Every structure is written in C-alpha cells, then in structure tokens.
mmCIF file of C-alpha atoms in Angstrom:
data_model
loop_
_atom_site.group_PDB
_atom_site.id
_atom_site.type_symbol
_atom_site.label_atom_id
_atom_site.label_comp_id
_atom_site.label_asym_id
_atom_site.label_seq_id
_atom_site.Cartn_x
_atom_site.Cartn_y
_atom_site.Cartn_z
ATOM 1 C CA UNK A 1 0.000 0.000 0.000
ATOM 2 C CA UNK A 2 1.150 3.588 -0.635
ATOM 3 C CA UNK A 3 -0.142 7.130 -0.877
ATOM 4 C CA UNK A 4 -1.517 7.421 -4.391
ATOM 5 C CA UNK A 5 -3.375 10.753 -4.435
ATOM 6 C CA UNK A 6 -3.046 14.372 -3.326
ATOM 7 C CA UNK A 7 -6.298 15.795 -1.973
ATOM 8 C CA UNK A 8 -6.735 19.550 -2.420
ATOM 9 C CA UNK A 9 -9.120 21.763 -0.407
ATOM 10 C CA UNK A 10 -10.269 25.061 -1.918
ATOM 11 C CA UNK A 11 -11.022 27.304 1.029
ATOM 12 C CA UNK A 12 -12.246 30.870 0.466
ATOM 13 C CA UNK A 13 -13.504 30.534 -3.086
ATOM 14 C CA UNK A 14 -16.064 27.929 -2.064
ATOM 15 C CA UNK A 15 -18.072 30.971 -0.870
ATOM 16 C CA UNK A 16 -18.345 32.430 -4.358
ATOM 17 C CA UNK A 17 -21.825 31.115 -5.149
ATOM 18 C CA UNK A 18 -22.614 30.853 -8.850
ATOM 19 C CA UNK A 19 -19.057 31.912 -9.748
ATOM 20 C CA UNK A 20 -17.535 28.959 -7.946
ATOM 21 C CA UNK A 21 -17.466 26.834 -11.114
ATOM 22 C CA UNK A 22 -15.331 29.477 -12.851
ATOM 23 C CA UNK A 23 -12.943 29.718 -9.862
ATOM 24 C CA UNK A 24 -12.525 25.952 -9.686
ATOM 25 C CA UNK A 25 -12.016 25.724 -13.450
ATOM 26 C CA UNK A 26 -9.275 28.375 -13.296
ATOM 27 C CA UNK A 27 -7.577 26.575 -10.396
ATOM 28 C CA UNK A 28 -7.667 23.343 -12.399
ATOM 29 C CA UNK A 29 -6.099 25.133 -15.385
ATOM 30 C CA UNK A 30 -3.373 26.730 -13.244
ATOM 31 C CA UNK A 31 -2.571 23.481 -11.457
ATOM 32 C CA UNK A 32 -2.266 21.599 -14.735
ATOM 33 C CA UNK A 33 0.152 24.241 -15.978
ATOM 34 C CA UNK A 34 2.183 24.133 -12.762
ATOM 35 C CA UNK A 35 2.453 20.317 -12.904
ATOM 36 C CA UNK A 36 3.133 20.076 -16.642
ATOM 37 C CA UNK A 37 6.450 18.301 -16.011
ATOM 38 C CA UNK A 38 4.688 15.310 -14.423
ATOM 39 C CA UNK A 39 3.094 13.604 -17.460
ATOM 40 C CA UNK A 40 1.640 10.600 -15.619
ATOM 41 C CA UNK A 41 -0.561 12.501 -13.195
ATOM 42 C CA UNK A 42 -4.263 13.078 -13.702
ATOM 43 C CA UNK A 43 -6.320 15.789 -12.056
ATOM 44 C CA UNK A 44 -10.020 15.538 -11.312
ATOM 45 C CA UNK A 45 -12.274 17.815 -9.316
ATOM 46 C CA UNK A 46 -15.648 18.090 -7.693
ATOM 47 C CA UNK A 47 -17.587 20.884 -5.988
ATOM 48 C CA UNK A 48 -15.439 20.930 -2.843
ATOM 49 C CA UNK A 49 -12.259 18.963 -3.611
ATOM 50 C CA UNK A 50 -9.615 18.447 -6.269
ATOM 51 C CA UNK A 51 -7.664 15.206 -6.585
ATOM 52 C CA UNK A 52 -4.268 14.608 -8.152
ATOM 53 C CA UNK A 53 -3.806 10.968 -9.113
ATOM 54 C CA UNK A 54 -0.069 10.413 -8.797
ATOM 55 C CA UNK A 55 0.360 7.323 -10.998
ATOM 56 C CA UNK A 56 3.843 6.812 -9.574
ATOM 57 C CA UNK A 57 5.148 10.385 -9.970
ATOM 58 C CA UNK A 58 7.371 11.965 -7.282
ATOM 59 C CA UNK A 59 4.854 13.120 -4.667
ATOM 60 C CA UNK A 60 7.353 15.271 -2.742
ATOM 61 C CA UNK A 61 8.138 17.364 -5.828
ATOM 62 C CA UNK A 62 4.430 17.705 -6.615
ATOM 63 C CA UNK A 63 3.618 18.787 -3.051
ATOM 64 C CA UNK A 64 6.247 21.521 -3.338
ATOM 65 C CA UNK A 65 4.722 22.762 -6.600
ATOM 66 C CA UNK A 66 1.230 22.780 -5.073
ATOM 67 C CA UNK A 67 2.438 25.218 -2.397
ATOM 68 C CA UNK A 68 2.980 27.855 -5.143
ATOM 69 C CA UNK A 69 -0.565 27.737 -6.543
ATOM 70 C CA UNK A 70 -2.983 30.383 -5.275
ATOM 71 C CA UNK A 71 -6.544 29.254 -4.561
ATOM 72 C CA UNK A 72 -5.492 26.198 -2.535
ATOM 73 C CA UNK A 73 -6.391 26.380 1.144
ATOM 74 C CA UNK A 74 -4.670 23.127 2.139
ATOM 75 C CA UNK A 75 -3.619 19.816 0.656
ATOM 76 C CA UNK A 76 -2.637 16.341 1.814
ATOM 77 C CA UNK A 77 -1.175 13.113 0.584
ATOM 78 C CA UNK A 78 -4.057 10.627 0.465
ATOM 79 C CA UNK A 79 -4.765 6.938 0.122
ATOM 80 C CA UNK A 80 -7.785 6.106 -1.999
ATOM 81 C CA UNK A 81 -9.671 3.164 -0.571
ATOM 82 C CA UNK A 82 -12.867 1.423 -1.542
ATOM 83 C CA UNK A 83 -15.855 2.030 0.737
ATOM 84 C CA UNK A 84 -15.559 -1.466 2.191
ATOM 85 C CA UNK A 85 -15.010 -1.131 5.947
ATOM 86 C CA UNK A 86 -12.101 -3.577 5.993
ATOM 87 C CA UNK A 87 -10.301 -1.637 3.249
ATOM 88 C CA UNK A 88 -10.760 1.624 5.161
ATOM 89 C CA UNK A 89 -9.391 0.019 8.342
ATOM 90 C CA UNK A 90 -6.263 -1.250 6.569
ATOM 91 C CA UNK A 91 -5.640 2.118 4.904
ATOM 92 C CA UNK A 92 -5.908 3.934 8.231
ATOM 93 C CA UNK A 93 -3.524 1.417 9.797
ATOM 94 C CA UNK A 94 -1.010 1.997 6.996
ATOM 95 C CA UNK A 95 -1.228 5.769 7.512
ATOM 96 C CA UNK A 96 -0.468 5.397 11.216
ATOM 97 C CA UNK A 97 2.465 3.018 10.764
ATOM 98 C CA UNK A 98 3.881 5.162 7.948
ATOM 99 C CA UNK A 99 3.851 8.313 10.062
ATOM 100 C CA UNK A 100 7.157 7.620 11.805
ATOM 101 C CA UNK A 101 7.847 8.948 15.271
ATOM 102 C CA UNK A 102 4.383 9.695 16.657
ATOM 103 C CA UNK A 103 2.912 8.473 19.925
ATOM 104 C CA UNK A 104 -0.656 9.743 19.924
ATOM 105 C CA UNK A 105 -3.352 10.009 17.249
ATOM 106 C CA UNK A 106 -6.989 10.807 16.663
ATOM 107 C CA UNK A 107 -9.442 9.818 13.940
ATOM 108 C CA UNK A 108 -11.701 12.411 12.299
ATOM 109 C CA UNK A 109 -14.309 11.000 9.958
ATOM 110 C CA UNK A 110 -16.323 13.044 7.469
ATOM 111 C CA UNK A 111 -19.221 10.997 6.058
ATOM 112 C CA UNK A 112 -20.110 12.889 2.871
ATOM 113 C CA UNK A 113 -21.795 9.775 1.493
ATOM 114 C CA UNK A 114 -24.873 9.608 3.718
ATOM 115 C CA UNK A 115 -25.663 6.132 2.385
ATOM 116 C CA UNK A 116 -22.614 4.750 4.153
ATOM 117 C CA UNK A 117 -24.071 2.606 6.947
ATOM 118 C CA UNK A 118 -21.785 3.736 9.785
ATOM 119 C CA UNK A 119 -22.010 7.272 11.228
ATOM 120 C CA UNK A 120 -19.006 9.599 11.601
ATOM 121 C CA UNK A 121 -18.651 9.288 15.386
ATOM 122 C CA UNK A 122 -19.093 5.533 15.278
ATOM 123 C CA UNK A 123 -16.447 5.315 12.519
ATOM 124 C CA UNK A 124 -14.019 7.219 14.747
ATOM 125 C CA UNK A 125 -14.481 4.570 17.435
ATOM 126 C CA UNK A 126 -14.357 1.637 15.003
ATOM 127 C CA UNK A 127 -11.158 2.825 13.327
ATOM 128 C CA UNK A 128 -9.522 3.920 16.586
ATOM 129 C CA UNK A 129 -10.212 0.503 18.090
ATOM 130 C CA UNK A 130 -8.796 -1.223 15.028
ATOM 131 C CA UNK A 131 -5.563 0.772 15.171
ATOM 132 C CA UNK A 132 -5.101 0.216 18.919
ATOM 133 C CA UNK A 133 -5.724 -3.513 18.665
ATOM 134 C CA UNK A 134 -3.207 -3.909 15.842
ATOM 135 C CA UNK A 135 -0.388 -1.799 17.285
ATOM 136 C CA UNK A 136 1.308 -1.479 20.665
ATOM 137 C CA UNK A 137 2.996 1.892 21.125
ATOM 138 C CA UNK A 138 0.181 4.335 20.268
ATOM 139 C CA UNK A 139 -2.547 5.969 22.380
ATOM 140 C CA UNK A 140 -5.529 8.151 21.450
ATOM 141 C CA UNK A 141 -5.440 11.866 22.260
ATOM 142 C CA UNK A 142 -8.446 13.741 20.871
ATOM 143 C CA UNK A 143 -7.274 17.161 22.106
ATOM 144 C CA UNK A 144 -3.606 17.432 21.121
ATOM 145 C CA UNK A 145 -2.593 14.415 19.048
ATOM 146 C CA UNK A 146 0.755 14.020 17.322
ATOM 147 C CA UNK A 147 -1.160 12.929 14.249
ATOM 148 C CA UNK A 148 -4.709 13.340 12.976
ATOM 149 C CA UNK A 149 -5.950 10.743 10.519
ATOM 150 C CA UNK A 150 -8.763 12.207 8.434
ATOM 151 C CA UNK A 151 -11.221 9.905 6.714
ATOM 152 C CA UNK A 152 -13.495 11.296 3.976
ATOM 153 C CA UNK A 153 -16.174 8.833 2.897
ATOM 154 C CA UNK A 154 -17.516 9.785 -0.527
ATOM 155 C CA UNK A 155 -19.826 8.138 -3.027
ATOM 156 C CA UNK A 156 -17.099 6.665 -5.176
ATOM 157 C CA UNK A 157 -14.362 6.031 -2.619
ATOM 158 C CA UNK A 158 -12.884 6.863 0.771
ATOM 159 C CA UNK A 159 -9.792 9.058 1.130
ATOM 160 C CA UNK A 160 -7.474 8.715 4.131
ATOM 161 C CA UNK A 161 -5.014 11.524 4.879
ATOM 162 C CA UNK A 162 -2.621 12.021 7.757
ATOM 163 C CA UNK A 163 -0.895 15.370 7.213
ATOM 164 C CA UNK A 164 -2.565 18.641 6.394
ATOM 165 C CA UNK A 165 -0.283 21.085 4.531
ATOM 166 C CA UNK A 166 -1.266 24.741 4.442
ATOM 167 C CA UNK A 167 -1.694 26.077 0.901
ATOM 168 C CA UNK A 168 -0.886 29.500 -0.559
ATOM 169 C CA UNK A 169 -4.496 30.658 -0.057
ATOM 170 C CA UNK A 170 -6.069 33.473 -2.061
ATOM 171 C CA UNK A 171 -7.813 33.031 -5.405
ATOM 172 C CA UNK A 172 -6.640 31.305 -8.598
ATOM 173 C CA UNK A 173 -4.563 33.710 -10.701
ATOM 174 C CA UNK A 174 -6.648 35.039 -13.577
ATOM 175 C CA UNK A 175 -9.976 34.701 -11.788
ATOM 176 C CA UNK A 176 -10.309 38.351 -10.683
ATOM 177 C CA UNK A 177 -9.065 40.391 -13.658
ATOM 178 C CA UNK A 178 -5.779 41.974 -14.762
ATOM 179 C CA UNK A 179 -3.614 44.770 -13.409
ATOM 180 C CA UNK A 180 -0.573 46.687 -14.644
ATOM 181 C CA UNK A 181 2.156 46.651 -11.983
ATOM 182 C CA UNK A 182 4.533 49.626 -11.907
ATOM 183 C CA UNK A 183 7.721 47.706 -11.286
ATOM 184 C CA UNK A 184 11.064 49.169 -10.297
ATOM 185 C CA UNK A 185 14.116 47.144 -9.348
ATOM 186 C CA UNK A 186 13.480 47.685 -5.646
ATOM 187 C CA UNK A 187 12.137 45.494 -2.869
ATOM 188 C CA UNK A 188 8.552 46.734 -2.738
ATOM 189 C CA UNK A 189 6.988 46.436 -6.186
ATOM 190 C CA UNK A 190 7.672 42.682 -6.667
ATOM 191 C CA UNK A 191 6.008 42.084 -3.288
ATOM 192 C CA UNK A 192 3.025 44.178 -4.401
ATOM 193 C CA UNK A 193 2.864 42.049 -7.563
ATOM 194 C CA UNK A 194 2.959 38.869 -5.511
ATOM 195 C CA UNK A 195 0.072 40.049 -3.318
ATOM 196 C CA UNK A 196 -1.961 41.048 -6.381
ATOM 197 C CA UNK A 197 -1.391 37.574 -7.808
ATOM 198 C CA UNK A 198 -2.518 36.103 -4.503
ATOM 199 C CA UNK A 199 -5.876 37.813 -4.876
ATOM 200 C CA UNK A 200 -6.331 36.134 -8.237
ATOM 201 C CA UNK A 201 -5.242 39.070 -10.414
ATOM 202 C CA UNK A 202 -3.247 38.395 -13.573
ATOM 203 C CA UNK A 203 -0.281 40.770 -13.542
ATOM 204 C CA UNK A 204 1.355 42.632 -16.416
ATOM 205 C CA UNK A 205 4.321 44.825 -15.461
ATOM 206 C CA UNK A 206 5.596 48.172 -16.709
ATOM 207 C CA UNK A 207 9.143 49.351 -16.070
ATOM 208 C CA UNK A 208 10.635 52.761 -16.821
ATOM 209 C CA UNK A 209 14.309 52.852 -17.707
ATOM 210 C CA UNK A 210 16.611 55.647 -18.763
ATOM 211 C CA UNK A 211 19.524 54.462 -20.901
ATOM 212 C CA UNK A 212 22.421 55.263 -20.900
ATOM 213 C CA UNK A 213 21.960 56.449 -17.298
ATOM 214 C CA UNK A 214 20.520 53.073 -16.337
ATOM 215 C CA UNK A 215 22.409 49.960 -17.375
ATOM 216 C CA UNK A 216 21.470 46.684 -19.050
ATOM 217 C CA UNK A 217 22.104 45.078 -15.668
ATOM 218 C CA UNK A 218 19.307 47.155 -14.135
ATOM 219 C CA UNK A 219 16.975 46.080 -16.940
ATOM 220 C CA UNK A 220 17.941 42.432 -16.507
ATOM 221 C CA UNK A 221 17.357 42.764 -12.763
ATOM 222 C CA UNK A 222 13.719 43.685 -13.404
ATOM 223 C CA UNK A 223 13.309 40.776 -15.816
ATOM 224 C CA UNK A 224 14.762 38.465 -13.164
ATOM 225 C CA UNK A 225 12.295 39.794 -10.588
ATOM 226 C CA UNK A 226 9.414 39.209 -12.993
ATOM 227 C CA UNK A 227 10.761 35.729 -13.624
ATOM 228 C CA UNK A 228 10.535 34.927 -9.902
ATOM 229 C CA UNK A 229 6.911 36.096 -9.876
ATOM 230 C CA UNK A 230 6.065 33.615 -12.628
ATOM 231 C CA UNK A 231 6.311 30.882 -9.966
ATOM 232 C CA UNK A 232 2.892 32.175 -8.931
ATOM 233 C CA UNK A 233 1.653 33.852 -12.124
ATOM 234 C CA UNK A 234 2.974 31.441 -14.782
ATOM 235 C CA UNK A 235 3.509 34.183 -17.379
ATOM 236 C CA UNK A 236 4.067 37.951 -17.133
ATOM 237 C CA UNK A 237 4.176 40.538 -19.923
ATOM 238 C CA UNK A 238 6.637 43.264 -19.000
ATOM 239 C CA UNK A 239 6.515 46.560 -20.903
ATOM 240 C CA UNK A 240 9.867 48.394 -20.900
ATOM 241 C CA UNK A 241 9.425 52.139 -21.391
ATOM 242 C CA UNK A 242 12.366 54.308 -22.581
ATOM 243 C CA UNK A 243 12.037 57.248 -20.218
ATOM 244 C CA UNK A 244 15.264 59.212 -20.744
ATOM 245 C CA UNK A 245 14.078 62.179 -22.816
ATOM 246 C CA UNK A 246 10.932 62.718 -20.773
ATOM 247 C CA UNK A 247 12.781 62.403 -17.498
ATOM 248 C CA UNK A 248 15.483 64.857 -18.572
ATOM 249 C CA UNK A 249 12.846 67.376 -19.656
ATOM 250 C CA UNK A 250 11.056 67.068 -16.319
ATOM 251 C CA UNK A 251 14.205 67.776 -14.371
ATOM 252 C CA UNK A 252 15.103 70.601 -16.763
ATOM 253 C CA UNK A 253 11.724 72.372 -16.725
ATOM 254 C CA UNK A 254 10.265 71.671 -13.268
ATOM 255 C CA UNK A 255 11.608 73.168 -10.014
ATOM 256 C CA UNK A 256 13.742 70.690 -8.162
ATOM 257 C CA UNK A 257 11.359 70.131 -5.250
ATOM 258 C CA UNK A 258 8.430 69.171 -7.505
ATOM 259 C CA UNK A 259 10.350 67.164 -10.130
ATOM 260 C CA UNK A 260 9.775 63.832 -8.367
ATOM 261 C CA UNK A 261 6.034 64.470 -8.100
ATOM 262 C CA UNK A 262 5.750 65.376 -11.787
ATOM 263 C CA UNK A 263 7.864 62.354 -12.756
ATOM 264 C CA UNK A 264 5.463 60.044 -10.915
ATOM 265 C CA UNK A 265 2.494 61.738 -12.579
ATOM 266 C CA UNK A 266 4.068 61.095 -15.987
ATOM 267 C CA UNK A 267 4.593 57.430 -15.090
ATOM 268 C CA UNK A 268 0.935 57.085 -14.162
ATOM 269 C CA UNK A 269 -0.184 58.844 -17.363
ATOM 270 C CA UNK A 270 1.890 56.478 -19.508
ATOM 271 C CA UNK A 271 0.819 53.458 -17.459
ATOM 272 C CA UNK A 272 -2.843 54.341 -17.898
ATOM 273 C CA UNK A 273 -2.466 54.594 -21.671
ATOM 274 C CA UNK A 274 -0.689 51.225 -21.796
ATOM 275 C CA UNK A 275 -3.372 49.694 -19.578
ATOM 276 C CA UNK A 276 -6.102 51.046 -21.825
ATOM 277 C CA UNK A 277 -4.388 49.634 -24.935
ATOM 278 C CA UNK A 278 -3.961 46.242 -23.247
ATOM 279 C CA UNK A 279 -7.559 46.286 -21.902
ATOM 280 C CA UNK A 280 -6.327 46.234 -18.308
ATOM 281 C CA UNK A 281 -8.623 47.891 -15.770
ATOM 282 C CA UNK A 282 -6.314 48.833 -12.879
ATOM 283 C CA UNK A 283 -2.792 49.880 -11.904
ATOM 284 C CA UNK A 284 -0.815 48.442 -8.984
ATOM 285 C CA UNK A 285 2.104 50.070 -7.170
ATOM 286 C CA UNK A 286 4.472 49.110 -4.372
ATOM 287 C CA UNK A 287 3.783 52.296 -2.412
ATOM 288 C CA UNK A 288 3.834 52.140 1.376
ATOM 289 C CA UNK A 289 2.479 55.144 3.222
ATOM 290 C CA UNK A 290 5.212 57.434 4.551
ATOM 291 C CA UNK A 291 8.109 55.339 3.289
ATOM 292 C CA UNK A 292 9.636 57.994 1.007
ATOM 293 C CA UNK A 293 8.796 61.528 -0.133
ATOM 294 C CA UNK A 294 6.619 60.350 -3.017
ATOM 295 C CA UNK A 295 4.563 58.133 -0.716
ATOM 296 C CA UNK A 296 3.155 60.642 1.749
ATOM 297 C CA UNK A 297 -0.598 61.210 1.762
ATOM 298 C CA UNK A 298 -0.083 64.605 0.080
ATOM 299 C CA UNK A 299 2.154 63.097 -2.615
ATOM 300 C CA UNK A 300 -0.292 60.294 -3.350
ATOM 301 C CA UNK A 301 -3.069 62.874 -3.643
ATOM 302 C CA UNK A 302 -1.063 64.969 -6.106
ATOM 303 C CA UNK A 303 0.163 61.996 -8.147
ATOM 304 C CA UNK A 304 -3.147 60.142 -8.248
ATOM 305 C CA UNK A 305 -4.883 63.153 -9.827
ATOM 306 C CA UNK A 306 -3.765 62.196 -13.356
ATOM 307 C CA UNK A 307 -5.646 58.895 -13.548
ATOM 308 C CA UNK A 308 -9.161 57.724 -12.866
ATOM 309 C CA UNK A 309 -8.075 54.092 -13.022
ATOM 310 C CA UNK A 310 -8.134 52.236 -9.696
ATOM 311 C CA UNK A 311 -4.630 52.292 -8.188
ATOM 312 C CA UNK A 312 -4.139 49.208 -6.023
ATOM 313 C CA UNK A 313 -1.563 49.600 -3.253
ATOM 314 C CA UNK A 314 -1.229 46.234 -1.478
ATOM 315 C CA UNK A 315 1.630 47.475 0.748
ATOM 316 C CA UNK A 316 0.174 50.791 1.828
ATOM 317 C CA UNK A 317 -0.156 49.867 5.534
ATOM 318 C CA UNK A 318 2.875 47.591 5.833
ATOM 319 C CA UNK A 319 6.130 48.274 7.632
ATOM 320 C CA UNK A 320 9.361 47.841 5.697
ATOM 321 C CA UNK A 321 10.358 44.774 7.713
ATOM 322 C CA UNK A 322 7.057 43.094 6.882
ATOM 323 C CA UNK A 323 7.670 43.766 3.186
ATOM 324 C CA UNK A 324 11.222 42.401 3.438
ATOM 325 C CA UNK A 325 9.936 39.226 5.102
ATOM 326 C CA UNK A 326 7.653 38.537 2.134
ATOM 327 C CA UNK A 327 10.398 39.446 -0.367
ATOM 328 C CA UNK A 328 12.681 36.876 1.263
ATOM 329 C CA UNK A 329 9.927 34.290 1.285
ATOM 330 C CA UNK A 330 9.286 34.659 -2.465
ATOM 331 C CA UNK A 331 12.993 34.838 -3.435
ATOM 332 C CA UNK A 332 12.968 38.404 -4.779
ATOM 333 C CA UNK A 333 14.896 40.081 -1.947
ATOM 334 C CA UNK A 334 18.403 39.042 -3.004
ATOM 335 C CA UNK A 335 17.727 40.250 -6.572
ATOM 336 C CA UNK A 336 16.201 43.537 -5.408
ATOM 337 C CA UNK A 337 19.228 44.531 -3.341
ATOM 338 C CA UNK A 338 21.658 44.184 -6.268
ATOM 339 C CA UNK A 339 23.268 47.630 -6.673
ATOM 340 C CA UNK A 340 22.005 48.489 -10.162
ATOM 341 C CA UNK A 341 20.262 51.845 -10.170
ATOM 342 C CA UNK A 342 16.937 52.474 -11.874
ATOM 343 C CA UNK A 343 15.447 55.710 -13.192
ATOM 344 C CA UNK A 344 13.933 56.557 -9.805
ATOM 345 C CA UNK A 345 17.325 56.639 -8.104
ATOM 346 C CA UNK A 346 19.535 58.342 -10.691
ATOM 347 C CA UNK A 347 17.535 61.586 -10.887
ATOM 348 C CA UNK A 348 16.840 62.260 -7.245
ATOM 349 C CA UNK A 349 16.055 65.873 -6.281
ATOM 350 C CA UNK A 350 18.098 67.296 -3.428
ATOM 351 C CA UNK A 351 14.991 68.252 -1.461
ATOM 352 C CA UNK A 352 11.849 66.602 -2.872
ATOM 353 C CA UNK A 353 8.574 67.996 -1.541
ATOM 354 C CA UNK A 354 7.003 65.689 1.003
ATOM 355 C CA UNK A 355 3.766 67.711 0.982
ATOM 356 C CA UNK A 356 3.242 68.777 -2.636
ATOM 357 C CA UNK A 357 0.046 70.654 -3.448
ATOM 358 C CA UNK A 358 -2.003 70.083 -6.568
ATOM 359 C CA UNK A 359 -2.256 73.778 -7.417
ATOM 360 C CA UNK A 360 1.532 74.154 -7.260
ATOM 361 C CA UNK A 361 1.970 71.088 -9.472
ATOM 362 C CA UNK A 362 -0.346 72.658 -12.045
ATOM 363 C CA UNK A 363 1.523 75.940 -11.778
ATOM 364 C CA UNK A 364 4.780 74.236 -12.760
ATOM 365 C CA UNK A 365 3.506 71.470 -15.049
ATOM 366 C CA UNK A 366 0.777 73.089 -17.154
ATOM 367 C CA UNK A 367 3.009 75.594 -19.044
ATOM 368 C CA UNK A 368 5.262 72.797 -20.303
ATOM 369 C CA UNK A 369 4.201 70.592 -23.237
ATOM 370 C CA UNK A 370 5.288 67.037 -22.447
ATOM 371 C CA UNK A 371 3.044 65.292 -24.991
ATOM 372 C CA UNK A 372 5.728 64.697 -27.621
ATOM 373 C CA UNK A 373 8.048 63.030 -25.088
ATOM 374 C CA UNK A 374 5.149 60.965 -23.711
ATOM 375 C CA UNK A 375 4.302 59.732 -27.229
ATOM 376 C CA UNK A 376 7.957 58.916 -27.934
ATOM 377 C CA UNK A 377 8.157 56.899 -24.727
ATOM 378 C CA UNK A 378 4.998 54.935 -25.582
ATOM 379 C CA UNK A 379 6.094 54.283 -29.152
ATOM 380 C CA UNK A 380 9.467 53.029 -27.895
ATOM 381 C CA UNK A 381 8.000 50.413 -25.550
ATOM 382 C CA UNK A 382 9.553 46.968 -25.790
ATOM 383 C CA UNK A 383 7.321 44.162 -24.486
ATOM 384 C CA UNK A 384 8.928 40.949 -23.232
ATOM 385 C CA UNK A 385 6.963 37.884 -22.177
ATOM 386 C CA UNK A 386 8.550 36.191 -19.162
ATOM 387 C CA UNK A 387 7.438 32.600 -18.546
ATOM 388 C CA UNK A 388 7.762 30.204 -15.674
ATOM 389 C CA UNK A 389 9.699 27.847 -17.934
ATOM 390 C CA UNK A 390 12.462 30.513 -18.031
ATOM 391 C CA UNK A 391 13.216 29.589 -14.409
ATOM 392 C CA UNK A 392 14.570 26.275 -15.663
ATOM 393 C CA UNK A 393 17.083 27.928 -17.974
ATOM 394 C CA UNK A 394 20.628 28.347 -16.723
ATOM 395 C CA UNK A 395 21.862 31.751 -17.748
ATOM 396 C CA UNK A 396 25.560 32.646 -18.014
ATOM 397 C CA UNK A 397 27.008 34.872 -15.344
ATOM 398 C CA UNK A 398 27.008 38.451 -16.593
ATOM 399 C CA UNK A 399 30.676 38.827 -15.692
ATOM 400 C CA UNK A 400 31.505 35.891 -17.965
ATOM 401 C CA UNK A 401 30.191 37.820 -20.951
ATOM 402 C CA UNK A 402 32.717 40.615 -20.517
#
C-alpha cells in the first residue's frame, strides 16, 4: 500500500456562489500548468475537492509545486480506498504506521456519502479501536494528538489523509481580472505584484528605464524579478518604457522640489495609456504610506490626480520589515538589493517635496508641453513575455560575458 493521491481543499472561493465553477475551473487550469512536467498525473475535481492521481510520480516534488498555486487552502497526501469497511481500516492502519515517530493520534471521519451505513462518530471509534488492537505503542489523544488521521467517505471512494499542509491561499490567478504593476528594481513592487497575484489578479508589469543612465544590468534585474513572480503567475508581460528624454525634460523644466512628483504623474499617465491599450482595468504600485517623499498622503493625492483608473496599493499599511519578510519568502529580496540603479534613483532631487500641493503642481507642469516626449516613450515600448519555464534555464554569469 502507498499514498496514491493528493487531496486539495479550496477554502475561500467555495463561498463564491454561482461563480464557484469558474474559480474551480481556473484553479484546475493553473494546477495543470504548474504540474506540466509530471506527465503521468491526472487531475479531477468536484464541488469541494480536487484530486491529483499520482500514478507513480514523485509526490514530494508535486507537493512543493502545489504550495505555489494560489486558490489552494490546504492539501494532503491521500490513500484512496474502496468504501468497504475492511479496506478503510487497513488504509488507516497503513497511515499510522507510515507516520514515523508519533505516539498519539486521533481519527476524524467526514461521512459525505450519507448512504454509508456507519455514522461519523461511530467510525471514529471503530477505526480507533482497530488501530489500537493492531499496534502497541500508540494511544488516542483527541485534544492534542501528534497525528490526525482524516477519513473522507464519498460516493465513489474513501480518502485517508494524515498530514494537512497549508496552501498558498487566495484566489486562482486570472480569476479576478488583470492589473498593470509599476515595477522598479526595488524590494517593494515585486512584493506588491505577488500580493496582487494572490488575490487572483493576472499581472502585467511596466518598467521605466533611462539608458544610458541606467544599465542593461538594471533592466535584466527587473526581468529576473518578474521571472521569480512567474512561480505564482505562470507568465508575465513586461513593458519596458524608454524614459530618458521625458525624465530629462522634467528635471530641466520643473523646479527641483516638484520634479519627483511630476515624474510620478508622468509614469501614471503612460501606465494608464498602456493599460487602456492592453484592456487592463487597474494599476498596482508598491507604495507604502510614509516610506519615502513620493509616498506621503499629500504626494499620493497629487500623483493620483492624473488617472481615474483604480490604483491598487497592497503594501500601503505595511512596515518595511514586513515587506522584506515577504520578499525573502518569495525569493525576490536578493535580486532587489543588487546595486544596479533604476530611473527613480539616478535623478533624485536634493529636497523633494514631502507635501506637494495640486495647485503648485499645475503651476509648474501646465506651461510645459510634455506630450511629444510621452508619445515617444509609448512608441518606444519593448514588451517581453517572461514565462515560468524561463526559471529552468541556466543563464551565463554576466561577468563571464565581458
């Protein structure tokens, strides 16, 4: 006997009423994509569970992949048994003996098949008695057991699990729309992208770069960050905007203290036009309230004026250490701290306004015609599609190319 299935529990999306079928279908699609390198597996699903039939594939590797799929509340290795009582007893006994160094256990039975002749509580006693009479070193502890053996009795079969693994949670990516993530090379924006993905949003990214002031290394850094996010989003379109001429004009024409505010307004204007062209309905940023001059309440008010698109700010109430914790967890932190400057760090005003006012922004911005530079930036956009399969490619060290 061996574990031959992985049982997946949905969690939050089971509350989505008539939309639940769409959510489950999207999760099925995403899981199939994530597990594409395991050709023998089969995936089936019902209203409240999804089942991966292992067919001899490496279950440890598949469990690890499952932990990166949003929309999964929890999952477990499972034994599929017939509904014959003797088969269920033997499967539960295998699960206990296979568990290794445990001393106490409990049985929790869920009788979904109401035609099954034995009730849930009675099954707990029947199975517990069977395990105790066929082993010597175990005792039952219903309050704080070392191991909980769960038994789900369904119409077609019974599933026995012994370890409940917490899933990534959230909604399946692609089930709640698309957003355009303003992505720098820093720590915050990849984390904002990750949290948007967690809520089921498909993420495109837009990055502003200013060659020759920003290097190819800085550009590659952003592509590498996007690549890490494909662990959760499978595929990300990243739009690279040449920003040099527009940025130079801003810092030439706008007083130093307001240049950062106007620069952010230009980024939002361009982002909105790209979003409209790509039929994306929202923008997402890595802004955290009070973190830097452009992220005060006054700055957000002045910057946000140029768009009526929803601007999603998943990090707005987080502390920096909380953001760093997530960045480390999703493997973007070490890339983000590489010392390659982006366009937001090379043109930094000496004393940026922390409390810019809209009327002052208009006073400085309105007399200057930026439209030609905005159009040039949009026309110069290079779009690169980053895929999860790129994570498997071994790239040469940049230093080796020199």
